[in-house]
Coordinates of C-alpha atoms and ligand atoms in Angstrom, one line a residue:
M349 CA 0.0 0.0 0.0
K350 CA 1.1 3.6 -0.7
I351 CA 0.2 6.5 1.6
L352 CA 0.5 10.2 1.1
V353 CA 1.3 12.5 4.1
V354 CA 0.4 16.1 3.7
G355 CA 2.7 18.6 5.4
N356 CA 6.4 19.4 6.0
G357 CA 7.2 19.4 9.7
G358 CA 8.5 17.1 12.4
R359 CA 5.1 15.6 12.8
E360 CA 4.9 14.6 9.2
H361 CA 8.4 13.1 9.2
T362 CA 7.3 11.0 12.3
I363 CA 4.1 9.9 10.7
A364 CA 5.9 8.8 7.5
W365 CA 8.6 7.0 9.6
T366 CA 6.0 5.2 11.6
L367 CA 4.0 4.2 8.6
L368 CA 7.1 2.8 6.9
K369 CA 7.6 0.4 9.8
S370 CA 4.4 -1.4 8.9
P371 CA 4.8 -4.5 6.7
N372 CA 1.7 -3.4 4.7
V373 CA 3.2 0.0 3.6
E374 CA 5.5 -0.2 0.5
A375 CA 6.0 3.5 0.1
V376 CA 5.1 6.9 1.6
Y377 CA 4.9 10.1 -0.3
C378 CA 5.1 13.5 1.4
T379 CA 4.0 16.8 0.1
P380 CA 6.0 19.0 0.3
G381 CA 8.0 17.0 2.9
N382 CA 11.4 18.1 4.2
G383 CA 15.1 17.1 4.3
G384 CA 14.2 14.1 6.5
T385 CA 11.5 12.6 4.4
A386 CA 13.7 13.2 1.3
T387 CA 16.3 10.9 2.6
M388 CA 14.3 8.1 4.2
A389 CA 14.2 4.8 2.2
N390 CA 10.9 4.3 0.4
C391 CA 9.8 7.8 1.1
F392 CA 9.4 10.4 -1.7
N393 CA 8.7 14.1 -1.6
L394 CA 6.2 15.7 -4.0
D395 CA 6.5 19.4 -4.7
L396 CA 2.8 20.3 -4.2
A397 CA 1.5 23.0 -1.9
V398 CA -0.7 21.7 0.9
D399 CA -3.6 23.9 -0.4
D400 CA -3.3 22.7 -4.0
F401 CA -6.1 20.1 -3.6
D402 CA -6.5 19.5 -7.3
A403 CA -2.8 18.7 -7.8
I404 CA -2.9 16.5 -4.7
A405 CA -6.0 14.6 -5.9
K406 CA -4.2 14.0 -9.3
A407 CA -1.0 12.8 -7.7
V408 CA -3.0 10.3 -5.5
K409 CA -4.6 8.8 -8.7
E410 CA -1.4 8.8 -10.7
Q411 CA 0.7 7.1 -7.9
D412 CA -2.1 4.7 -7.0
I413 CA -2.1 6.0 -3.4
S414 CA -4.7 4.3 -1.0
L415 CA -4.8 6.8 1.9
V416 CA -4.0 10.5 2.5
V417 CA -3.0 11.5 6.1
V418 CA -3.2 15.3 6.7
G419 CA -0.7 16.7 9.2
P420 CA -1.4 20.4 9.6
E421 CA -4.6 22.3 10.5
I422 CA -4.5 24.8 7.7
P423 CA -5.4 22.4 4.8
L424 CA -8.0 20.7 7.1
S425 CA -9.7 24.1 7.9
L426 CA -9.6 24.9 4.1
G427 CA -11.5 21.7 3.3
I428 CA -8.9 19.3 1.9
T429 CA -10.8 16.3 3.2
D430 CA -14.1 17.5 1.7
Y431 CA -12.3 17.9 -1.7
L432 CA -10.5 14.6 -1.7
Q433 CA -13.5 12.7 -0.5
Q434 CA -15.6 14.1 -3.4
H435 CA -12.9 12.4 -5.6
N436 CA -13.4 9.1 -3.7
I437 CA -10.1 9.3 -1.9
A438 CA -9.8 8.0 1.7
V439 CA -8.5 10.7 4.0
F440 CA -7.5 10.6 7.7
G441 CA -8.4 14.1 9.0
P442 CA -11.7 15.8 9.6
D443 CA -13.7 17.8 7.0
K444 CA -14.0 21.6 7.1
A445 CA -16.9 21.5 9.5
G446 CA -15.1 19.1 11.9
A447 CA -11.9 21.2 11.7
Q448 CA -13.8 24.1 13.4
L449 CA -12.9 22.3 16.6
E450 CA -9.5 24.0 16.1
S451 CA -10.2 26.8 13.6
S452 CA -12.8 28.6 15.8
K453 CA -12.2 28.7 19.6
S454 CA -15.8 30.1 20.1
W455 CA -17.3 27.2 18.1
A456 CA -15.3 24.7 20.2
K457 CA -16.4 26.5 23.4
N458 CA -20.0 26.2 22.4
L459 CA -19.5 22.5 21.7
M460 CA -17.9 22.0 25.1
I461 CA -20.8 23.8 26.8
E462 CA -23.4 21.7 24.9
A463 CA -21.4 18.5 25.8
Q464 CA -20.9 19.6 29.4
I465 CA -17.2 19.2 29.0
P466 CA -15.2 20.8 31.8
T467 CA -13.4 23.9 30.5
A468 CA -12.6 27.5 31.6
K469 CA -15.5 30.0 31.8
S470 CA -15.4 32.3 28.8
A471 CA -17.0 35.0 26.8
T472 CA -16.7 36.0 23.1
F473 CA -16.3 39.6 21.8
T474 CA -16.1 41.4 18.5
D475 CA -16.0 44.8 20.2
A476 CA -12.9 46.1 22.1
T477 CA -14.8 48.3 24.5
L478 CA -17.1 45.5 25.6
A479 CA -14.1 43.1 25.9
K480 CA -12.2 45.6 28.0
A481 CA -15.2 46.2 30.3
Y482 CA -15.4 42.4 30.8
I483 CA -11.7 42.3 31.8
Q484 CA -12.3 45.0 34.4
E485 CA -15.2 43.1 35.8
Q486 CA -13.4 39.7 35.9
G487 CA -10.0 41.0 37.0
A488 CA -6.6 39.2 36.4
P489 CA -5.0 36.8 35.8
I490 CA -7.1 36.2 32.7
V491 CA -6.5 34.8 29.2
V492 CA -7.2 36.6 25.9
K493 CA -7.3 34.4 22.7
A494 CA -7.8 35.1 19.0
D495 CA -10.8 33.1 17.9
S496 CA -9.2 31.9 14.6
L497 CA -6.0 30.0 13.7
A498 CA -3.0 32.0 14.8
A499 CA -0.1 29.5 14.7
G500 CA 0.4 29.6 18.4
K501 CA 0.6 33.4 18.5
G502 CA -3.0 34.2 19.4
V503 CA -3.0 33.6 23.1
I504 CA -2.1 36.1 25.8
V505 CA -2.0 34.8 29.4
A506 CA -2.3 38.1 31.2
M507 CA -1.2 38.4 34.8
T508 CA -2.6 42.0 35.1
T509 CA -5.7 43.7 33.7
E510 CA -3.3 46.2 31.9
E511 CA -1.6 43.3 30.1
A512 CA -5.0 41.9 29.1
V513 CA -6.2 45.3 27.8
A514 CA -3.0 45.7 25.8
G515 CA -3.5 42.1 24.5
I516 CA -7.0 43.0 23.2
D517 CA -5.6 46.1 21.4
S518 CA -2.8 44.1 19.9
L519 CA -5.0 41.2 18.6
F520 CA -7.5 43.6 17.1
A521 CA -4.6 45.6 15.5
Q522 CA -3.3 42.3 14.0
G523 CA -6.6 41.9 12.2
F524 CA -8.3 39.4 14.4
T525 CA -12.0 40.2 14.5
T526 CA -13.3 37.9 17.3
L527 CA -11.7 37.3 20.7
V528 CA -12.4 34.7 23.4
I529 CA -11.6 35.8 26.9
E530 CA -11.2 33.0 29.4
E531 CA -10.7 32.3 33.0
F532 CA -7.1 31.6 34.0
L533 CA -6.6 28.0 35.0
E534 CA -3.8 26.7 37.2
G535 CA -2.2 23.3 37.1
E536 CA -0.1 21.2 34.8
E537 CA -0.8 20.8 31.1
A538 CA -1.1 17.5 29.2
S539 CA -1.9 16.6 25.6
I540 CA -4.3 13.8 24.7
L541 CA -4.2 12.7 21.1
A542 CA -7.2 10.5 20.4
I543 CA -8.1 8.8 17.1
T544 CA -11.7 8.5 16.0
D545 CA -13.8 7.2 13.2
G546 CA -16.7 9.5 14.1
Q547 CA -18.4 6.9 16.3
T548 CA -15.7 5.3 18.5
I549 CA -12.8 7.3 20.0
R550 CA -9.6 5.9 21.4
P551 CA -6.9 7.8 23.2
L552 CA -3.2 7.4 22.4
I553 CA -0.8 7.6 25.3
P554 CA -0.7 11.0 27.1
S555 CA 2.2 13.4 26.5
Q556 CA 3.3 16.8 27.7
D557 CA 4.7 19.6 25.6
H558 CA 7.0 22.4 26.8
K559 CA 5.6 25.3 24.9
R560 CA 7.8 28.1 26.2
I561 CA 11.2 29.0 24.7
G562 CA 13.0 29.3 28.0
E563 CA 14.0 26.8 30.6
R564 CA 11.7 26.3 33.6
D565 CA 8.8 27.2 31.2
T566 CA 9.6 30.9 30.9
G567 CA 9.6 33.3 28.0
K568 CA 7.6 33.4 24.8
N569 CA 5.2 30.7 23.6
T570 CA 6.5 28.6 20.7
G571 CA 5.2 25.7 18.6
G572 CA 6.7 23.4 21.2
M573 CA 10.3 23.0 22.4
G574 CA 10.2 19.4 23.6
T575 CA 7.9 16.6 24.7
Y576 CA 7.7 13.4 26.7
A577 CA 5.4 10.4 26.9
P578 CA 3.7 8.8 28.7
A579 CA 3.1 11.9 30.9
P580 CA 2.9 10.4 34.5
I581 CA 0.4 13.1 35.6
V582 CA -2.3 11.3 33.5
T583 CA -2.9 8.2 35.6
P584 CA -5.0 5.4 34.2
E585 CA -7.9 6.7 36.4
L586 CA -7.6 10.2 35.0
M587 CA -7.4 8.8 31.4
E588 CA -10.7 7.0 32.1
Q589 CA -12.2 10.2 33.3
I590 CA -10.9 12.1 30.2
Q591 CA -12.4 9.3 28.0
T592 CA -15.9 9.6 29.5
E593 CA -16.0 13.3 30.4
V594 CA -14.1 14.8 27.4
L595 CA -13.6 12.5 24.4
E596 CA -16.9 10.6 24.2
P597 CA -19.1 13.7 24.8
T598 CA -17.1 15.5 22.0
I599 CA -17.9 12.8 19.5
A600 CA -21.6 12.7 20.6
V601 CA -22.0 16.4 20.0
L602 CA -20.1 16.3 16.6
Q603 CA -22.5 13.5 15.6
K604 CA -25.5 15.6 16.8
R605 CA -24.3 18.4 14.5
G606 CA -24.1 16.0 11.6
I607 CA -20.3 16.0 11.5
D608 CA -18.7 12.7 10.4
Y609 CA -15.3 13.3 12.1
R610 CA -12.5 10.8 11.1
G611 CA -9.1 11.8 12.3
V612 CA -7.4 13.1 15.5
V613 CA -9.1 14.9 18.3
Y614 CA -6.3 16.6 20.3
A615 CA -7.4 17.7 23.7
G616 CA -5.0 20.2 25.4
L617 CA -5.8 19.9 29.1
M618 CA -5.0 21.7 32.3
I619 CA -4.9 19.2 35.1
S620 CA -5.7 21.0 38.4
P621 CA -3.8 20.5 41.6
T622 CA -6.7 18.2 42.7
L623 CA -6.2 16.2 39.4
K624 CA -9.4 17.4 37.7
P625 CA -9.0 17.8 33.9
K626 CA -10.3 20.9 32.0
V627 CA -10.0 21.5 28.3
L628 CA -7.8 24.5 27.3
E629 CA -8.1 23.9 23.6
F630 CA -9.0 21.3 21.0
N631 CA -6.9 20.7 17.9
C632 CA -8.1 18.7 14.9
R633 CA -4.7 17.0 14.1
F634 CA -1.7 15.3 15.6
G635 CA 0.3 17.6 17.9
D636 CA 3.8 18.7 17.0
P637 CA 6.1 17.7 18.8
E638 CA 3.8 15.4 20.7
T639 CA 3.7 13.0 17.8
Q640 CA 7.5 12.7 17.9
V641 CA 7.2 10.9 21.3
V642 CA 3.8 9.1 21.0
L643 CA 4.2 7.3 17.7
P644 CA 7.7 5.9 18.4
L645 CA 6.2 4.0 21.3
L646 CA 3.3 2.6 19.2
D647 CA 3.5 -1.1 18.6
T648 CA 0.3 -1.6 16.5
P649 CA 0.9 -0.8 12.8
L650 CA -0.2 2.9 12.4
D651 CA -1.7 2.2 9.0
E652 CA -4.2 -0.3 10.5
L653 CA -5.4 2.3 13.0
L654 CA -5.7 5.1 10.4
I655 CA -7.5 2.9 7.9
A656 CA -9.9 1.6 10.6
C657 CA -10.8 5.3 11.2
T658 CA -11.4 6.1 7.6
Q659 CA -13.5 2.9 7.2
Q660 CA -15.4 3.5 10.4
K661 CA -14.2 0.2 11.8
L662 CA -12.3 1.4 14.9
A663 CA -14.6 -0.5 17.3
Q664 CA -13.5 -3.8 15.6
Q665 CA -9.8 -3.1 16.2
P666 CA -8.0 -4.9 19.0
P667 CA -6.7 -2.7 21.9
I668 CA -3.8 -0.5 20.7
K669 CA -0.4 -2.0 21.7
W670 CA 2.4 0.1 23.1
K671 CA 6.1 -0.5 23.8
S672 CA 7.0 -0.3 27.5
G673 CA 9.2 2.6 28.6
S674 CA 9.2 6.3 27.8
A675 CA 10.2 8.7 25.1
V676 CA 11.6 12.2 25.2
C677 CA 12.0 14.6 22.3
V678 CA 14.2 17.7 22.4
V679 CA 13.7 20.3 19.7
A680 CA 16.8 22.0 18.2
A681 CA 15.7 25.4 17.1
S682 CA 17.3 28.3 15.1
G683 CA 18.8 31.0 17.2
G684 CA 16.3 33.8 17.7
Y685 CA 13.1 31.6 17.3
P686 CA 10.2 32.3 18.0
D687 CA 11.2 35.8 16.8
A688 CA 13.2 36.4 13.6
Y689 CA 15.9 33.9 12.8
E690 CA 18.3 33.1 10.0
K691 CA 18.0 30.1 7.7
G692 CA 20.5 28.3 5.5
K693 CA 22.8 27.0 8.3
V694 CA 24.6 23.8 7.5
I695 CA 23.6 21.0 9.9
S696 CA 26.1 18.3 11.0
G697 CA 26.3 15.4 13.4
I698 CA 23.0 13.7 12.6
E699 CA 24.7 10.4 11.8
S700 CA 26.5 10.5 15.2
A701 CA 23.1 11.1 17.0
T702 CA 21.5 8.2 15.1
A703 CA 24.5 5.9 15.9
Q704 CA 23.8 6.6 19.6
G705 CA 20.3 5.2 19.2
A706 CA 18.4 8.5 18.9
I707 CA 15.8 9.1 16.2
V708 CA 16.3 12.4 14.5
F709 CA 13.0 13.8 13.1
H710 CA 13.5 16.8 10.7
A711 CA 11.2 19.8 11.0
G712 CA 12.7 22.8 9.2
T713 CA 15.4 21.3 7.0
T714 CA 16.1 21.1 3.3
F715 CA 18.8 20.1 0.9
K716 CA 20.8 22.6 -1.1
D717 CA 23.8 21.8 -3.2
G718 CA 24.0 18.4 -1.5
Q719 CA 24.1 19.8 2.0
L720 CA 21.5 19.6 4.7
I721 CA 20.6 23.1 5.8
T722 CA 18.1 24.8 8.2
S723 CA 14.9 26.2 6.7
G724 CA 12.7 26.9 9.7
G725 CA 12.4 27.9 13.3
R726 CA 12.2 24.5 14.7
V727 CA 14.8 22.5 12.8
L728 CA 15.0 19.0 14.3
G729 CA 13.3 16.9 17.0
I730 CA 15.7 14.5 18.6
T731 CA 13.8 11.6 20.2
A732 CA 15.2 8.9 22.5
L733 CA 13.4 5.9 24.0
G734 CA 14.3 4.6 27.5
E735 CA 13.2 2.2 30.1
N736 CA 11.7 5.1 32.0
L737 CA 11.8 8.9 31.7
K738 CA 15.1 9.3 33.5
D739 CA 16.7 6.8 31.2
A740 CA 15.2 8.5 28.1
I741 CA 16.5 11.9 29.2
S742 CA 20.0 10.5 29.8
Q743 CA 19.9 9.0 26.3
V744 CA 18.6 12.0 24.4
Y745 CA 20.9 14.8 25.6
P746 CA 24.3 13.3 24.4
A747 CA 22.6 12.7 21.0
V748 CA 21.4 16.4 20.9
E749 CA 24.9 17.5 21.8
S750 CA 26.5 15.7 18.9
I751 CA 24.4 17.7 16.4
S752 CA 25.3 21.3 15.5
F753 CA 24.4 24.2 13.3
E754 CA 25.2 27.9 13.8
G755 CA 22.9 29.4 16.4
M756 CA 21.4 26.1 17.5
Y757 CA 19.3 26.5 20.6
Y758 CA 17.6 23.8 22.7
R759 CA 16.1 23.6 26.2
R760 CA 18.1 21.4 28.7
D761 CA 15.2 20.7 31.0
I762 CA 12.8 18.8 28.8
A763 CA 10.8 16.3 31.0
H764 CA 12.7 17.2 34.2
R765 CA 9.6 18.5 35.8
A766 CA 7.9 15.1 35.5
L767 CA 10.9 13.6 37.4
S768 CA 10.8 16.1 40.2
N769 CA 7.0 15.8 40.6
F770 CA 6.8 12.0 40.6
Ligands
AMP2104 P1 -4.0 27.4 23.5 O1 -3.5 27.7 22.1 O2 -5.4 27.8 23.7 O3 -3.7 26.0 24.0 O4 -3.1 28.3 24.5 C1 -1.7 28.3 24.4 C2 -1.2 28.1 25.8 O5 -1.6 29.2 26.6 C3 -1.6 26.9 26.5 O6 -0.8 25.8 26.2 C4 -1.5 27.3 28.0 O7 -0.1 27.2 28.4 C5 -1.9 28.7 27.9 N1 -3.3 28.9 28.3 C6 -4.3 28.8 27.4 N2 -5.5 28.9 28.0 C7 -5.3 29.1 29.3 C8 -6.1 29.2 30.5 N3 -7.4 29.3 30.4 N4 -5.4 29.3 31.7 C9 -4.1 29.2 31.8 N5 -3.3 29.1 30.7 C10 -3.8 29.0 29.5
LIG2105 N1 2.3 21.1 20.4 C1 1.2 21.9 20.3 C2 0.5 21.8 19.0 O1 0.7 20.9 18.2 O2 -0.4 22.6 18.8

């Protein structure tokens, strides 16, 4: 079987790498892919934009591809699934209506209220004066969010009302027209990626992402600087609660709205100090870099699960099998990220990291004149597996240190919080 993965990040490299481990998968195509997918055996990059649905549909037919797996939220929110399904192509990823779970925070909030899913209290505004009056009434800390997709840059966690008011002005000035203002929640975050065929929903192992650029979770928000799985904060009892209080009610309301959702439901949770989960956000796709620690621990062939979702046969699948132990992923980023950074730096040392047993997933890399160079803010995700988290941490850092490019930055404390807490 041949499979097409849409996207070009670390998540897509990981999905392609995992699919290629399956005995049923003879080749994976990636569009547009990156330097990592370009060099993997049996993996081929296509030079098609993720929003060129017509060209993607033609390539699927020409190459005799059986399944399309969509990585990023943008093509999903633009309706890639609707388009390809109209051409009788099997797609793992929700249609445009389902993708609203991520593309509109107010739509997702309404769904959560209808489904009685625990989440932060919130209100939606299109008028700055009313939004500011609400801030004064509620006080700080408080959270201001752009309603629509903002690539991780639309959320302001304000510790003072002044910061929140400035956040409102800044988001409206950037052209966002609708804001969601939300109660500040305290606790520890966890990411639950669940797969669904629109009727049955099954969680993958829990993970945790370090979103801030600085060590001890300080500084600006990024796309994610490192992850670990399984996240010990999500005990089996808590996972059971998340299944019945978050995941199943989400599917029930999607069905009630006539949405046939076949893909990933990603619940970003805040776990309170008393271990109660509340949903911070939903995403309609695999997380990045959560995927880089979750899929390497998967033992069931990934294609079987994704196909079961597209064929609405997830209930018939045996329980998902996992490797024992833990995984840690450290992101190597370009100096300056998440602000301006330079591209085109030559990358060295990947072979040495791989020889030490690490898996090097490419995110922002490309080949130029036969050399592997940086082409994005997050450049590589270096993953190591271990018997437990401590072991995985001790394996990953020597591998990271053997890689270099000018300006390379990474956090040295990925997963350490889990060790000190548990
Ligand atoms: P989101 O894109 O909605 O997940 O928000 C990005 C980040 O902002 C989250 O990962 C949290 O760290 C933080 N955040 C979002 N909503 C809240 C909230 N209600 N309370 C505290 N922190 C939040
Ligand atoms: N790691 C956060 C995200 O994928 O949105």
